[in-house]
PDB file of C-alpha atoms in Angstrom:
ATOM      1  CA  ALA A   1      82.656 114.774 -75.351  1.00  0.00           C
ATOM      2  CA  GLN A   2      82.538 111.183 -74.984  1.00  0.00           C
ATOM      3  CA  SER A   3      83.399 109.167 -71.841  1.00  0.00           C
ATOM      4  CA  VAL A   4      82.483 105.724 -70.480  1.00  0.00           C
ATOM      5  CA  THR A   5      82.671 105.214 -66.975  1.00  0.00           C
ATOM      6  CA  GLN A   6      82.513 100.948 -65.058  1.00  0.00           C
ATOM      7  CA  LEU A   7      80.836 101.996 -61.963  1.00  0.00           C
ATOM      8  CA  ASP A   8      82.499  98.952 -60.292  1.00  0.00           C
ATOM      9  CA  SER A   9      86.668  98.167 -60.393  1.00  0.00           C
ATOM     10  CA  HIS A  10      85.869  95.000 -58.704  1.00  0.00           C
ATOM     11  CA  VAL A  11      82.884  92.065 -59.170  1.00  0.00           C
ATOM     12  CA  SER A  12      82.810  89.380 -57.381  1.00  0.00           C
ATOM     13  CA  VAL A  13      79.840  86.497 -57.617  1.00  0.00           C
ATOM     14  CA  SER A  14      80.104  82.904 -56.777  1.00  0.00           C
ATOM     15  CA  GLU A  15      79.491  80.299 -59.434  1.00  0.00           C
ATOM     16  CA  GLY A  16      76.104  79.685 -61.079  1.00  0.00           C
ATOM     17  CA  THR A  17      75.251  83.307 -59.648  1.00  0.00           C
ATOM     18  CA  PRO A  18      74.375  86.436 -61.801  1.00  0.00           C
ATOM     19  CA  VAL A  19      76.596  88.535 -62.926  1.00  0.00           C
ATOM     20  CA  LEU A  20      75.983  92.066 -63.556  1.00  0.00           C
ATOM     21  CA  LEU A  21      78.655  94.720 -64.601  1.00  0.00           C
ATOM     22  CA  ARG A  22      77.470  98.265 -65.077  1.00  0.00           C
ATOM     23  CA  CYS A  23      78.245 100.904 -67.837  1.00  0.00           C
ATOM     24  CA  ASN A  24      77.089 104.565 -68.203  1.00  0.00           C
ATOM     25  CA  TYR A  25      78.291 106.675 -70.877  1.00  0.00           C
ATOM     26  CA  SER A  26      78.428 109.755 -71.991  1.00  0.00           C
ATOM     27  CA  SER A  27      77.876 110.642 -75.591  1.00  0.00           C
ATOM     28  CA  SER A  28      76.986 114.401 -77.632  1.00  0.00           C
ATOM     29  CA  TYR A  29      75.711 111.689 -80.752  1.00  0.00           C
ATOM     30  CA  SER A  30      74.237 108.164 -80.663  1.00  0.00           C
ATOM     31  CA  PRO A  31      76.292 105.828 -79.828  1.00  0.00           C
ATOM     32  CA  SER A  32      77.631 102.745 -80.904  1.00  0.00           C
ATOM     33  CA  LEU A  33      78.768 100.603 -77.789  1.00  0.00           C
ATOM     34  CA  PHE A  34      80.644  97.154 -77.215  1.00  0.00           C
ATOM     35  CA  TRP A  35      81.516  94.936 -74.221  1.00  0.00           C
ATOM     36  CA  TYR A  36      85.088  93.525 -74.828  1.00  0.00           C
ATOM     37  CA  VAL A  37      86.188  90.941 -72.573  1.00  0.00           C
ATOM     38  CA  GLN A  38      90.774  90.200 -71.308  1.00  0.00           C
ATOM     39  CA  HIS A  39      91.079  87.096 -70.312  1.00  0.00           C
ATOM     40  CA  PRO A  40      94.896  87.059 -68.675  1.00  0.00           C
ATOM     41  CA  ASN A  41      97.771  87.050 -70.977  1.00  0.00           C
ATOM     42  CA  LYS A  42      95.065  87.333 -74.037  1.00  0.00           C
ATOM     43  CA  GLY A  43      93.925  89.858 -76.016  1.00  0.00           C
ATOM     44  CA  LEU A  44      90.816  91.630 -76.220  1.00  0.00           C
ATOM     45  CA  GLN A  45      87.917  89.667 -77.596  1.00  0.00           C
ATOM     46  CA  LEU A  46      84.550  91.446 -78.576  1.00  0.00           C
ATOM     47  CA  LEU A  47      81.311  90.182 -76.435  1.00  0.00           C
ATOM     48  CA  LEU A  48      79.158  92.128 -77.687  1.00  0.00           C
ATOM     49  CA  LYS A  49      77.984  95.046 -79.693  1.00  0.00           C
ATOM     50  CA  TYR A  50      74.853  97.409 -79.740  1.00  0.00           C
ATOM     51  CA  THR A  51      74.140  99.529 -83.163  1.00  0.00           C
ATOM     52  CA  SER A  52      70.787 101.216 -82.414  1.00  0.00           C
ATOM     53  CA  ALA A  53      69.583  98.444 -83.854  1.00  0.00           C
ATOM     54  CA  ALA A  54      67.314  95.741 -80.814  1.00  0.00           C
ATOM     55  CA  THR A  55      68.196  97.147 -77.541  1.00  0.00           C
ATOM     56  CA  LEU A  56      68.432  94.165 -76.295  1.00  0.00           C
ATOM     57  CA  VAL A  57      71.598  92.426 -77.703  1.00  0.00           C
ATOM     58  CA  LYS A  58      72.899  89.125 -76.862  1.00  0.00           C
ATOM     59  CA  GLY A  59      76.962  88.334 -77.138  1.00  0.00           C
ATOM     60  CA  ILE A  60      79.020  85.031 -76.579  1.00  0.00           C
ATOM     61  CA  ASN A  61      79.072  82.860 -73.743  1.00  0.00           C
ATOM     62  CA  GLY A  62      75.681  84.300 -72.806  1.00  0.00           C
ATOM     63  CA  PHE A  63      76.731  87.376 -71.601  1.00  0.00           C
ATOM     64  CA  GLU A  64      73.537  89.917 -72.872  1.00  0.00           C
ATOM     65  CA  ALA A  65      73.278  93.949 -72.869  1.00  0.00           C
ATOM     66  CA  GLU A  66      70.471  96.101 -72.658  1.00  0.00           C
ATOM     67  CA  PHE A  67      70.746  99.671 -73.666  1.00  0.00           C
ATOM     68  CA  LYS A  68      68.761 102.034 -71.970  1.00  0.00           C
ATOM     69  CA  LYS A  69      69.376 106.233 -73.396  1.00  0.00           C
ATOM     70  CA  SER A  70      66.877 107.205 -70.630  1.00  0.00           C
ATOM     71  CA  GLU A  71      69.392 106.279 -68.593  1.00  0.00           C
ATOM     72  CA  THR A  72      72.347 106.752 -70.706  1.00  0.00           C
ATOM     73  CA  SER A  73      73.659 102.875 -69.485  1.00  0.00           C
ATOM     74  CA  PHE A  74      74.473  99.726 -70.995  1.00  0.00           C
ATOM     75  CA  HIS A  75      74.813  96.927 -68.562  1.00  0.00           C
ATOM     76  CA  LEU A  76      76.295  93.666 -69.047  1.00  0.00           C
ATOM     77  CA  THR A  77      74.752  90.716 -67.700  1.00  0.00           C
ATOM     78  CA  LYS A  78      74.498  87.124 -67.518  1.00  0.00           C
ATOM     79  CA  PRO A  79      71.839  84.639 -65.848  1.00  0.00           C
ATOM     80  CA  SER A  80      74.721  81.958 -64.387  1.00  0.00           C
ATOM     81  CA  ALA A  81      78.438  82.841 -64.338  1.00  0.00           C
ATOM     82  CA  HIS A  82      81.575  80.026 -64.900  1.00  0.00           C
ATOM     83  CA  MET A  83      84.680  80.083 -63.414  1.00  0.00           C
ATOM     84  CA  SER A  84      85.733  80.422 -66.997  1.00  0.00           C
ATOM     85  CA  ASP A  85      83.854  83.810 -66.842  1.00  0.00           C
ATOM     86  CA  ALA A  86      86.967  85.448 -64.661  1.00  0.00           C
ATOM     87  CA  ALA A  87      88.945  88.487 -66.247  1.00  0.00           C
ATOM     88  CA  GLU A  88      88.544  91.776 -67.051  1.00  0.00           C
ATOM     89  CA  TYR A  89      85.354  93.344 -68.415  1.00  0.00           C
ATOM     90  CA  PHE A  90      85.573  96.639 -70.706  1.00  0.00           C
ATOM     91  CA  CYS A  91      82.676  99.161 -71.499  1.00  0.00           C
ATOM     92  CA  VAL A  92      83.517 100.465 -75.114  1.00  0.00           C
ATOM     93  CA  VAL A  93      81.579 103.765 -76.246  1.00  0.00           C
ATOM     94  CA  ARG A  94      82.304 104.509 -80.338  1.00  0.00           C
ATOM     95  CA  ASN A  95      81.984 108.446 -81.873  1.00  0.00           C
ATOM     96  CA  PHE A  96      82.223 108.788 -84.893  1.00  0.00           C
ATOM     97  CA  ASN A  97      86.190 106.679 -85.263  1.00  0.00           C
ATOM     98  CA  LYS A  98      87.406 106.646 -82.317  1.00  0.00           C
ATOM     99  CA  PHE A  99      86.822 104.358 -79.119  1.00  0.00           C
ATOM    100  CA  TYR A 100      86.720 105.231 -75.608  1.00  0.00           C
ATOM    101  CA  PHE A 101      87.244 102.699 -73.144  1.00  0.00           C
ATOM    102  CA  GLY A 102      86.189 102.695 -69.675  1.00  0.00           C
ATOM    103  CA  SER A 103      88.694 101.610 -67.161  1.00  0.00           C
ATOM    104  CA  GLY A 104      87.142  98.065 -66.465  1.00  0.00           C
ATOM    105  CA  THR A 105      85.766  95.923 -64.223  1.00  0.00           C
ATOM    106  CA  LYS A 106      87.337  92.546 -62.220  1.00  0.00           C
ATOM    107  CA  LEU A 107      85.214  89.799 -62.329  1.00  0.00           C
ATOM    108  CA  ASN A 108      85.647  86.990 -59.828  1.00  0.00           C
ATOM    109  CA  VAL A 109      84.394  84.295 -59.565  1.00  0.00           C
ATOM    110  CA  LYS A 110      84.431  82.367 -56.404  1.00  0.00           C
ATOM    111  CA  PRO A 111      83.680  78.061 -56.659  1.00  0.00           C
TER     112      PRO A 111
ATOM    113  CA  ASP B   1      95.314  82.132 -87.840  1.00  0.00           C
ATOM    114  CA  THR B   2      94.570  85.568 -89.649  1.00  0.00           C
ATOM    115  CA  GLY B   3      93.465  87.369 -86.553  1.00  0.00           C
ATOM    116  CA  VAL B   4      95.621  90.685 -85.362  1.00  0.00           C
ATOM    117  CA  SER B   5      99.779  89.857 -85.219  1.00  0.00           C
ATOM    118  CA  GLN B   6     102.215  92.036 -83.080  1.00  0.00           C
ATOM    119  CA  ASN B   7     105.322  91.507 -82.274  1.00  0.00           C
ATOM    120  CA  PRO B   8     107.792  91.689 -79.764  1.00  0.00           C
ATOM    121  CA  ARG B   9     104.993  90.436 -77.635  1.00  0.00           C
ATOM    122  CA  HIS B  10     107.520  91.532 -74.758  1.00  0.00           C
ATOM    123  CA  LYS B  11     110.506  93.901 -74.887  1.00  0.00           C
ATOM    124  CA  ILE B  12     112.774  95.357 -72.388  1.00  0.00           C
ATOM    125  CA  THR B  13     114.498  97.829 -72.855  1.00  0.00           C
ATOM    126  CA  LYS B  14     117.144 100.557 -70.404  1.00  0.00           C
ATOM    127  CA  ARG B  15     115.939 104.448 -70.377  1.00  0.00           C
ATOM    128  CA  GLY B  16     117.073 106.535 -73.757  1.00  0.00           C
ATOM    129  CA  GLN B  17     116.842 103.555 -76.233  1.00  0.00           C
ATOM    130  CA  ASN B  18     114.795 103.048 -78.605  1.00  0.00           C
ATOM    131  CA  VAL B  19     111.945 100.745 -79.845  1.00  0.00           C
ATOM    132  CA  THR B  20     109.844  99.501 -82.335  1.00  0.00           C
ATOM    133  CA  PHE B  21     106.667  97.385 -82.225  1.00  0.00           C
ATOM    134  CA  ARG B  22     105.255  95.887 -85.407  1.00  0.00           C
ATOM    135  CA  CYS B  23     101.833  94.617 -86.201  1.00  0.00           C
ATOM    136  CA  ASP B  24     100.667  92.818 -88.949  1.00  0.00           C
ATOM    137  CA  PRO B  25      96.180  93.378 -89.325  1.00  0.00           C
ATOM    138  CA  ILE B  26      93.947  91.885 -90.322  1.00  0.00           C
ATOM    139  CA  SER B  27      94.395  91.668 -94.008  1.00  0.00           C
ATOM    140  CA  GLU B  28      90.955  93.230 -95.477  1.00  0.00           C
ATOM    141  CA  HIS B  29      90.602  95.777 -92.837  1.00  0.00           C
ATOM    142  CA  ASN B  30      91.551  99.490 -93.524  1.00  0.00           C
ATOM    143  CA  ARG B  31      91.460 100.935 -90.242  1.00  0.00           C
ATOM    144  CA  LEU B  32      94.341 100.322 -87.580  1.00  0.00           C
ATOM    145  CA  TYR B  33      94.380 102.031 -84.538  1.00  0.00           C
ATOM    146  CA  TRP B  34      96.696 101.690 -81.187  1.00  0.00           C
ATOM    147  CA  TYR B  35      96.108 101.904 -78.068  1.00  0.00           C
ATOM    148  CA  ARG B  36      98.684 101.762 -74.681  1.00  0.00           C
ATOM    149  CA  GLN B  37      97.453 100.102 -71.689  1.00  0.00           C
ATOM    150  CA  THR B  38      98.569 100.569 -68.011  1.00  0.00           C
ATOM    151  CA  LEU B  39      98.255  98.388 -65.144  1.00  0.00           C
ATOM    152  CA  GLY B  40      94.636  99.370 -63.504  1.00  0.00           C
ATOM    153  CA  GLN B  41      93.628 101.410 -66.575  1.00  0.00           C
ATOM    154  CA  GLY B  42      91.595 100.997 -69.482  1.00  0.00           C
ATOM    155  CA  PRO B  43      93.565 101.053 -73.144  1.00  0.00           C
ATOM    156  CA  GLU B  44      94.057 104.594 -73.919  1.00  0.00           C
ATOM    157  CA  PHE B  45      93.537 105.916 -77.783  1.00  0.00           C
ATOM    158  CA  LEU B  46      97.348 106.786 -79.655  1.00  0.00           C
ATOM    159  CA  THR B  47      96.317 107.049 -82.964  1.00  0.00           C
ATOM    160  CA  TYR B  48      94.698 105.426 -85.916  1.00  0.00           C
ATOM    161  CA  PHE B  49      95.109 104.625 -89.866  1.00  0.00           C
ATOM    162  CA  GLN B  50      92.618 104.948 -92.694  1.00  0.00           C
ATOM    163  CA  ASN B  51      94.678 102.396 -95.254  1.00  0.00           C
ATOM    164  CA  GLU B  52      98.166 104.595 -95.146  1.00  0.00           C
ATOM    165  CA  ALA B  53      96.842 107.676 -94.004  1.00  0.00           C
ATOM    166  CA  GLN B  54      97.198 108.350 -90.147  1.00  0.00           C
ATOM    167  CA  LEU B  55      93.789 110.825 -89.812  1.00  0.00           C
ATOM    168  CA  GLU B  56      94.502 111.107 -85.695  1.00  0.00           C
ATOM    169  CA  LYS B  57      97.063 111.295 -82.928  1.00  0.00           C
ATOM    170  CA  SER B  58      96.514 111.537 -79.036  1.00  0.00           C
ATOM    171  CA  ARG B  59      98.235 114.622 -77.181  1.00  0.00           C
ATOM    172  CA  LEU B  60      99.330 111.639 -74.892  1.00  0.00           C
ATOM    173  CA  LEU B  61     101.846 110.957 -78.640  1.00  0.00           C
ATOM    174  CA  SER B  62     104.982 113.114 -77.689  1.00  0.00           C
ATOM    175  CA  ASP B  63     106.913 113.705 -80.326  1.00  0.00           C
ATOM    176  CA  ARG B  64     109.371 110.723 -79.042  1.00  0.00           C
ATOM    177  CA  PHE B  65     106.266 108.884 -80.386  1.00  0.00           C
ATOM    178  CA  SER B  66     106.084 108.039 -84.162  1.00  0.00           C
ATOM    179  CA  ALA B  67     103.305 105.765 -85.945  1.00  0.00           C
ATOM    180  CA  GLU B  68     103.668 104.538 -89.733  1.00  0.00           C
ATOM    181  CA  ARG B  69     101.189 102.510 -92.265  1.00  0.00           C
ATOM    182  CA  PRO B  70     103.717 102.390 -95.648  1.00  0.00           C
ATOM    183  CA  LYS B  71     101.010 100.950 -98.196  1.00  0.00           C
ATOM    184  CA  GLY B  72      98.108 100.545 -95.791  1.00  0.00           C
ATOM    185  CA  SER B  73      98.985  96.918 -94.410  1.00  0.00           C
ATOM    186  CA  PHE B  74     101.609  96.241 -91.297  1.00  0.00           C
ATOM    187  CA  SER B  75     102.393  99.350 -89.194  1.00  0.00           C
ATOM    188  CA  THR B  76     104.992 100.523 -87.010  1.00  0.00           C
ATOM    189  CA  LEU B  77     105.037 101.992 -83.587  1.00  0.00           C
ATOM    190  CA  GLU B  78     109.049 103.500 -83.039  1.00  0.00           C
ATOM    191  CA  ILE B  79     109.195 105.379 -79.420  1.00  0.00           C
ATOM    192  CA  GLN B  80     112.387 107.230 -79.110  1.00  0.00           C
ATOM    193  CA  ARG B  81     114.588 108.143 -75.836  1.00  0.00           C
ATOM    194  CA  THR B  82     112.463 105.542 -73.926  1.00  0.00           C
ATOM    195  CA  GLU B  83     111.212 106.998 -70.506  1.00  0.00           C
ATOM    196  CA  GLN B  84     110.434 104.882 -67.389  1.00  0.00           C
ATOM    197  CA  GLY B  85     106.510 106.272 -67.920  1.00  0.00           C
ATOM    198  CA  ASP B  86     107.114 104.251 -71.090  1.00  0.00           C
ATOM    199  CA  SER B  87     106.713 101.371 -69.770  1.00  0.00           C
ATOM    200  CA  ALA B  88     103.036  99.995 -70.846  1.00  0.00           C
ATOM    201  CA  MET B  89     101.686  97.248 -72.809  1.00  0.00           C
ATOM    202  CA  TYR B  90     100.623  99.217 -75.908  1.00  0.00           C
ATOM    203  CA  LEU B  91      97.816  97.252 -78.211  1.00  0.00           C
ATOM    204  CA  CYS B  92      96.982  97.306 -82.092  1.00  0.00           C
ATOM    205  CA  ALA B  93      93.759  96.789 -83.175  1.00  0.00           C
ATOM    206  CA  SER B  94      92.281  96.722 -86.646  1.00  0.00           C
ATOM    207  CA  SER B  95      88.543  97.366 -88.553  1.00  0.00           C
ATOM    208  CA  LEU B  96      86.277  97.476 -91.499  1.00  0.00           C
ATOM    209  CA  ASP B  97      85.810 100.780 -91.828  1.00  0.00           C
ATOM    210  CA  GLY B  98      85.484 101.792 -87.997  1.00  0.00           C
ATOM    211  CA  GLN B  99      82.999  98.557 -87.156  1.00  0.00           C
ATOM    212  CA  GLU B 100      84.119  96.254 -84.372  1.00  0.00           C
ATOM    213  CA  LEU B 101      88.291  96.475 -82.824  1.00  0.00           C
ATOM    214  CA  PHE B 102      89.983  93.013 -83.340  1.00  0.00           C
ATOM    215  CA  PHE B 103      92.779  93.274 -81.253  1.00  0.00           C
ATOM    216  CA  GLY B 104      96.057  91.833 -81.382  1.00  0.00           C
ATOM    217  CA  GLU B 105      97.603  90.040 -78.415  1.00  0.00           C
ATOM    218  CA  GLY B 106      99.253  93.476 -76.971  1.00  0.00           C
ATOM    219  CA  SER B 107     103.811  94.046 -76.929  1.00  0.00           C
ATOM    220  CA  ARG B 108     104.460  94.493 -73.108  1.00  0.00           C
ATOM    221  CA  LEU B 109     107.278  97.382 -72.876  1.00  0.00           C
ATOM    222  CA  THR B 110     109.583  97.589 -69.549  1.00  0.00           C
ATOM    223  CA  VAL B 111     111.511 100.338 -69.610  1.00  0.00           C
ATOM    224  CA  LEU B 112     114.999 100.366 -66.671  1.00  0.00           C
TER     225      LEU B 112
END
């Protein structure tokens, strides 16, 4: 069975401080993993993806994620938060032709 | 803009009415997915198409729901005899050969 667990439903950081959004997955096979972002009243946008190449994946807007097979984790990080990063973030695992979403983490960025 | 397009963006209907949503995918994408998202939850898989063939349906998709993708281009999602529990955001996404999903902005359904 495939599933995704986002460990925090809400994360609050100050502008300019690091961001860490945590994701653990379970998968029967070698997974493909993604992070998507959803701004209010906007569609889901791909931030980055892991598809069995480099374990450290760089995405848009300065975000990165590291695939750790031993920990079954794919945490999303950014060195310095910006006000425009405030949004909801979804970790996604793909197995065969289906994509499974986590329940989301809402990121609040304080000035 | 050649992204995924969904309409209507908002639909308010009375319980028992039928509603239909349309999705126009990115033109070269062969796969099309429908998801449902309720407040505070991540998107839940409903169904997907490869070209015109509907390959899988979630058990969430009751017999009141039907989806089509004639000619492998646009898709429609119809909900018959709507119930208040159907109120949600219906998301459409397309992809090329199952690579990353490209989403539309969604169609929000409110059932009164």
